[in-house]
């Protein structure tokens, strides 16, 4: 499992490239961020990485969770995003979850 630590100063495109490369290599990606700015950059990176992977037929799923971590001796709450590939057959009918037949 590869753990990427994202800060508010991280470049979303650079993080997205790292995510896409790891997913292509079959590595389960874990992204860790602390603070609103860092979470924002992480979410943008995940969206951009989907744009990198989708044309080559790879869809991804993102699972958010909380994690208690220690930074400089202080306990902080981080948001962790686990990014993993999913097969096309697992896709929901559409972004809204409503199929065209309804």
XYZ file of C-alpha atoms in Angstrom:
102
model
C 0.000 0.000 0.000
C 1.326 3.414 -0.937
C 0.635 6.318 1.426
C 0.703 9.818 -0.025
C 0.716 12.731 2.405
C -1.000 15.760 0.912
C -0.700 19.296 2.270
C -2.520 22.483 1.350
C 0.525 23.403 -0.754
C 0.597 20.127 -2.710
C 0.048 20.362 -6.453
C -3.150 18.441 -7.303
C -1.802 17.537 -10.760
C 1.399 16.089 -9.300
C -0.499 14.097 -6.681
C -2.926 12.923 -9.392
C -0.020 11.649 -11.481
C 1.292 9.712 -8.489
C -2.161 8.246 -7.809
C -2.634 7.237 -11.457
C 0.807 5.628 -11.628
C 0.249 3.628 -8.456
C -3.218 2.483 -9.545
C -1.822 1.382 -12.936
C 0.862 -0.590 -11.061
C -1.843 -2.329 -9.010
C -0.915 -0.601 -5.744
C -3.664 0.297 -3.271
C -3.314 4.048 -2.699
C -3.901 5.754 0.626
C -3.928 9.553 0.759
C -3.605 11.288 4.115
C -4.402 14.946 4.731
C -4.840 17.174 7.770
C -6.829 20.398 7.519
C -9.397 21.792 5.128
C -6.875 23.041 2.563
C -5.094 19.698 2.442
C -8.375 17.790 2.089
C -9.374 20.132 -0.748
C -6.107 19.437 -2.613
C -6.505 15.684 -2.056
C -10.061 15.642 -3.428
C -8.998 17.655 -6.486
C -6.099 15.235 -7.052
C -8.443 12.238 -6.912
C -10.773 13.855 -9.466
C -7.855 14.696 -11.768
C -6.442 11.165 -11.466
C -9.794 9.779 -12.595
C -9.397 11.902 -15.716
C -5.963 10.327 -16.283
C -7.193 6.752 -15.739
C -10.615 6.792 -17.388
C -9.319 6.985 -21.003
C -7.302 3.787 -20.459
C -10.356 1.957 -19.094
C -9.612 2.159 -15.376
C -12.302 3.428 -13.023
C -11.506 4.210 -9.397
C -13.402 4.262 -6.127
C -12.547 6.491 -3.177
C -13.255 5.475 0.413
C -12.854 8.247 3.029
C -12.100 7.581 6.698
C -10.782 9.335 9.798
C -7.418 8.540 11.363
C -5.834 9.730 14.598
C -2.192 10.589 13.988
C 0.639 12.217 15.940
C 2.403 15.268 14.485
C 5.173 16.857 16.555
C 3.906 15.087 19.670
C 0.321 16.302 19.211
C -2.648 14.145 18.314
C -4.440 15.313 15.184
C -7.331 13.941 13.173
C -6.512 13.214 9.557
C -8.773 12.331 6.679
C -7.616 9.270 4.763
C -8.802 8.469 1.274
C -8.295 4.933 0.046
C -8.274 4.890 -3.749
C -8.678 1.574 -5.503
C -9.562 0.422 -9.001
C -13.015 -0.959 -9.642
C -14.297 -2.875 -12.588
C -16.664 -1.269 -15.060
C -19.429 -3.747 -14.178
C -19.444 -2.311 -10.629
C -20.322 1.165 -11.938
C -23.609 2.707 -10.975
C -25.997 3.453 -13.853
C -24.983 7.111 -13.871
C -23.589 9.856 -11.704
C -27.008 10.377 -10.127
C -27.637 6.663 -9.727
C -30.696 6.831 -11.972
C -30.724 4.764 -15.129
C -31.926 6.101 -18.477
C -34.853 3.653 -18.404
C -36.517 5.275 -15.385
